[in-house]
Every structure is written in C-alpha cells, then in structure tokens.
PDB file of C-alpha atoms in Angstrom:
ATOM      1  CA  MET I   1       0.000   0.000   0.000  1.00 89.00           C
ATOM      2  CA  MET I   2       2.924   2.342   0.628  1.00 91.00           C
ATOM      3  CA  MET I   3       3.909   2.150  -3.021  1.00 91.00           C
ATOM      4  CA  LEU I   4       0.535   3.503  -4.137  1.00 90.00           C
ATOM      5  CA  PRO I   5       0.696   7.160  -5.154  1.00 91.00           C
ATOM      6  CA  PHE I   6      -2.062   8.101  -2.691  1.00 91.00           C
ATOM      7  CA  GLY I   7      -0.264   7.564   0.623  1.00 91.00           C
ATOM      8  CA  VAL I   8       0.809  11.083   1.570  1.00 94.00           C
ATOM      9  CA  SER I   9      -1.258  14.152   0.804  1.00 93.00           C
ATOM     10  CA  MET I  10       0.336  17.564   0.423  1.00 93.00           C
ATOM     11  CA  THR I  11      -1.545  20.817   0.086  1.00 92.00           C
ATOM     12  CA  PHE I  12      -0.058  23.518  -2.107  1.00 92.00           C
ATOM     13  CA  ALA I  13      -1.227  27.103  -2.488  1.00 91.00           C
ATOM     14  CA  PRO I  14      -0.486  28.395  -6.004  1.00 90.00           C
ATOM     15  CA  ASN I  15      -2.100  31.702  -5.049  1.00 91.00           C
ATOM     16  CA  PRO I  16      -3.659  33.100  -1.859  1.00 91.00           C
ATOM     17  CA  THR I  17      -7.181  31.898  -2.648  1.00 92.00           C
ATOM     18  CA  ASP I  18      -6.558  28.460  -4.166  1.00 93.00           C
ATOM     19  CA  ARG I  19      -5.551  25.202  -2.498  1.00 92.00           C
ATOM     20  CA  VAL I  20      -4.351  22.207  -4.493  1.00 93.00           C
ATOM     21  CA  THR I  21      -3.952  18.797  -2.850  1.00 93.00           C
ATOM     22  CA  LYS I  22      -1.542  16.346  -4.444  1.00 94.00           C
ATOM     23  CA  TYR I  23      -0.838  12.797  -3.370  1.00 95.00           C
ATOM     24  CA  PHE I  24       2.483  10.981  -3.302  1.00 95.00           C
ATOM     25  CA  SER I  25       3.865   7.564  -2.437  1.00 94.00           C
ATOM     26  CA  TYR I  26       5.561   6.952   0.892  1.00 95.00           C
ATOM     27  CA  PHE I  27       8.778   6.398  -1.091  1.00 95.00           C
ATOM     28  CA  SER I  28       8.521   9.676  -3.004  1.00 94.00           C
ATOM     29  CA  MET I  29      11.157  12.310  -2.393  1.00 95.00           C
ATOM     30  CA  MET I  30       8.651  15.146  -2.877  1.00 94.00           C
ATOM     31  CA  PRO I  31       7.418  15.158   0.763  1.00 94.00           C
ATOM     32  CA  VAL I  32      11.030  14.838   1.918  1.00 95.00           C
ATOM     33  CA  GLY I  33      11.933  17.869  -0.180  1.00 94.00           C
ATOM     34  CA  TYR I  34       9.230  19.854   1.569  1.00 94.00           C
ATOM     35  CA  GLY I  35      10.468  18.776   5.004  1.00 93.00           C
ATOM     36  CA  ASN I  36       8.124  15.891   5.729  1.00 94.00           C
ATOM     37  CA  LEU I  37      10.581  13.086   6.478  1.00 95.00           C
ATOM     38  CA  PHE I  38       8.069  11.038   8.458  1.00 96.00           C
ATOM     39  CA  PRO I  39       6.482   9.006   5.604  1.00 95.00           C
ATOM     40  CA  PHE I  40       9.883   8.023   4.216  1.00 96.00           C
ATOM     41  CA  ILE I  41      11.097   6.943   7.678  1.00 96.00           C
ATOM     42  CA  THR I  42       7.879   4.959   8.098  1.00 96.00           C
ATOM     43  CA  ALA I  43       8.459   3.228   4.766  1.00 96.00           C
ATOM     44  CA  LEU I  44      12.067   2.340   5.582  1.00 96.00           C
ATOM     45  CA  LEU I  45      11.196   0.999   9.022  1.00 96.00           C
ATOM     46  CA  SER I  46       8.338  -1.020   7.531  1.00 95.00           C
ATOM     47  CA  ILE I  47      10.833  -2.685   5.211  1.00 95.00           C
ATOM     48  CA  VAL I  48      13.059  -3.425   8.220  1.00 93.00           C
ATOM     49  CA  VAL I  49      10.071  -4.968  10.040  1.00 92.00           C
ATOM     50  CA  LEU I  50       9.234  -7.070   6.991  1.00 91.00           C
ATOM     51  CA  LEU I  51      12.808  -8.338   6.758  1.00 90.00           C
ATOM     52  CA  LEU I  52      12.913  -9.109  10.485  1.00 87.00           C
ATOM     53  CA  LEU I  53       9.652 -11.026  10.247  1.00 85.00           C
ATOM     54  CA  LEU I  54      10.859 -12.935   7.186  1.00 86.00           C
ATOM     55  CA  VAL I  55      14.140 -13.893   8.833  1.00 84.00           C
ATOM     56  CA  ARG I  56      12.183 -14.952  11.916  1.00 74.00           C
ATOM     57  CA  THR I  57      15.119 -15.924  14.080  1.00 65.00           C
ATOM     58  CA  LYS I  58      14.325 -17.174  17.547  1.00 63.00           C
ATOM     59  CA  LYS I  59      16.493 -14.591  19.245  1.00 62.00           C
ATOM     60  CA  ALA I  60      14.753 -12.580  21.947  1.00 59.00           C
ATOM     61  CA  TYR I  61      15.788  -9.189  20.624  1.00 63.00           C
ATOM     62  CA  ASN I  62      14.226  -9.855  17.208  1.00 71.00           C
ATOM     63  CA  GLY I  63      10.707  -9.513  18.638  1.00 78.00           C
ATOM     64  CA  CYS I  64      11.784  -6.461  20.589  1.00 86.00           C
ATOM     65  CA  ALA I  65      13.260  -4.882  17.462  1.00 87.00           C
ATOM     66  CA  VAL I  66      10.038  -5.510  15.541  1.00 89.00           C
ATOM     67  CA  ARG I  67       7.946  -3.930  18.308  1.00 91.00           C
ATOM     68  CA  VAL I  68      10.248  -0.900  18.532  1.00 93.00           C
ATOM     69  CA  CYS I  69      10.234  -0.368  14.744  1.00 94.00           C
ATOM     70  CA  LEU I  70       6.449  -0.705  14.585  1.00 95.00           C
ATOM     71  CA  SER I  71       6.023   1.730  17.469  1.00 96.00           C
ATOM     72  CA  ILE I  72       8.260   4.238  15.695  1.00 97.00           C
ATOM     73  CA  CYS I  73       6.266   3.746  12.465  1.00 96.00           C
ATOM     74  CA  ILE I  74       3.030   4.484  14.302  1.00 96.00           C
ATOM     75  CA  LEU I  75       4.560   7.552  15.942  1.00 97.00           C
ATOM     76  CA  MET I  76       5.955   8.813  12.606  1.00 95.00           C
ATOM     77  CA  SER I  77       2.534   8.492  10.976  1.00 95.00           C
ATOM     78  CA  LEU I  78       0.902  10.453  13.771  1.00 96.00           C
ATOM     79  CA  LEU I  79       3.566  13.159  13.632  1.00 96.00           C
ATOM     80  CA  SER I  80       3.189  13.473   9.871  1.00 94.00           C
ATOM     81  CA  TRP I  81      -0.554  13.886  10.242  1.00 94.00           C
ATOM     82  CA  LEU I  82      -0.294  16.407  13.050  1.00 95.00           C
ATOM     83  CA  LEU I  83       2.573  18.520  11.747  1.00 94.00           C
ATOM     84  CA  PHE I  84       1.932  18.405   7.993  1.00 93.00           C
ATOM     85  CA  ASN I  85      -1.791  17.573   7.756  1.00 90.00           C
ATOM     86  CA  SER I  86      -0.993  14.704   5.402  1.00 88.00           C
ATOM     87  CA  VAL I  87      -3.863  12.338   6.208  1.00 91.00           C
ATOM     88  CA  SER I  88      -5.101  10.106   3.388  1.00 92.00           C
ATOM     89  CA  ILE I  89      -7.145   6.929   3.162  1.00 94.00           C
ATOM     90  CA  VAL I  90      -4.080   4.877   2.211  1.00 94.00           C
ATOM     91  CA  GLY I  91      -2.149   6.441   5.096  1.00 93.00           C
ATOM     92  CA  VAL I  92      -4.885   5.479   7.548  1.00 95.00           C
ATOM     93  CA  CYS I  93      -4.884   1.918   6.173  1.00 95.00           C
ATOM     94  CA  VAL I  94      -1.097   1.691   6.567  1.00 95.00           C
ATOM     95  CA  PHE I  95      -1.434   3.046  10.114  1.00 96.00           C
ATOM     96  CA  ALA I  96      -4.123   0.457  10.925  1.00 97.00           C
ATOM     97  CA  LEU I  97      -1.984  -2.354   9.503  1.00 96.00           C
ATOM     98  CA  HIS I  98       0.958  -1.253  11.637  1.00 96.00           C
ATOM     99  CA  ILE I  99      -1.242  -1.367  14.733  1.00 96.00           C
ATOM    100  CA  ILE I 100      -2.606  -4.803  13.791  1.00 95.00           C
ATOM    101  CA  VAL I 101       0.897  -6.208  13.290  1.00 92.00           C
ATOM    102  CA  LEU I 102       2.042  -4.681  16.588  1.00 93.00           C
ATOM    103  CA  VAL I 103      -0.896  -6.253  18.442  1.00 93.00           C
ATOM    104  CA  LEU I 104      -0.301  -9.624  16.778  1.00 90.00           C
ATOM    105  CA  GLN I 105       3.408  -9.386  17.582  1.00 86.00           C
ATOM    106  CA  ASN I 106       2.598  -8.726  21.247  1.00 84.00           C
ATOM    107  CA  ILE I 107       0.141 -11.662  21.326  1.00 83.00           C
ATOM    108  CA  THR I 108       2.701 -14.085  19.884  1.00 71.00           C
ATOM    109  CA  VAL I 109       5.356 -12.930  22.362  1.00 62.00           C
ATOM    110  CA  HIS I 110       3.127 -13.583  25.382  1.00 60.00           C
ATOM    111  CA  GLU I 111       2.098 -17.087  24.279  1.00 55.00           C
TER     112      GLU I 111
END
C-alpha cells in the first residue's frame, strides 16, 4: 500500500485563494523535499520490520526490534498527520496495519 501514489497528501497554495492537494507515495522524495521526512522513515522501518519477520530468528531481541520499529512507524505516521496535515485513506490503512501487526506481535510474544 505504501507504493501507491495516494499515501501522503500535500496541500499547495499556487495563489492566496486556491488550495491544491496532491498525493504521493511513501517512497517519493517530494514530501522529503518539503520537510516531511516522516512518511519516508515509516516506509524504511516497515521494510526493516518485513525483513525481520521474514528472517524470523528465535532470538529474543528480534521480537523487541520488531515492536520498537512498529512503534516508531506508528509515531511517525501520527507526527506526519499532526505537523503536515498529510492524512489520506491509504495512510490510515497503513497506520491500521501497523497497529494490527504490533498487536499480533505482542500476542505471539506472550504465548
């Protein structure tokens, strides 16, 4: 979902009375160029989480690393929404999926 070009919304003002909203992928450098690093950090940490879950070693710190990365992803999404008003439907879905994976990760750790 992060690769879809509707993940991060940015509002531009070509003149004082008009507002134009454009949407970009989480991997796009356009939000980064305008100072919104949060979606790109979220995308990179999501890739790290995916790799950690695919490797699936039985080491204790692997689960801790996944939980920390997911928590940072959730925090980065919230900061992006609050500071840059970049809420989109795809962004909310990505946020919800991060929360679901974090909850499932916590359930599997306690079993």
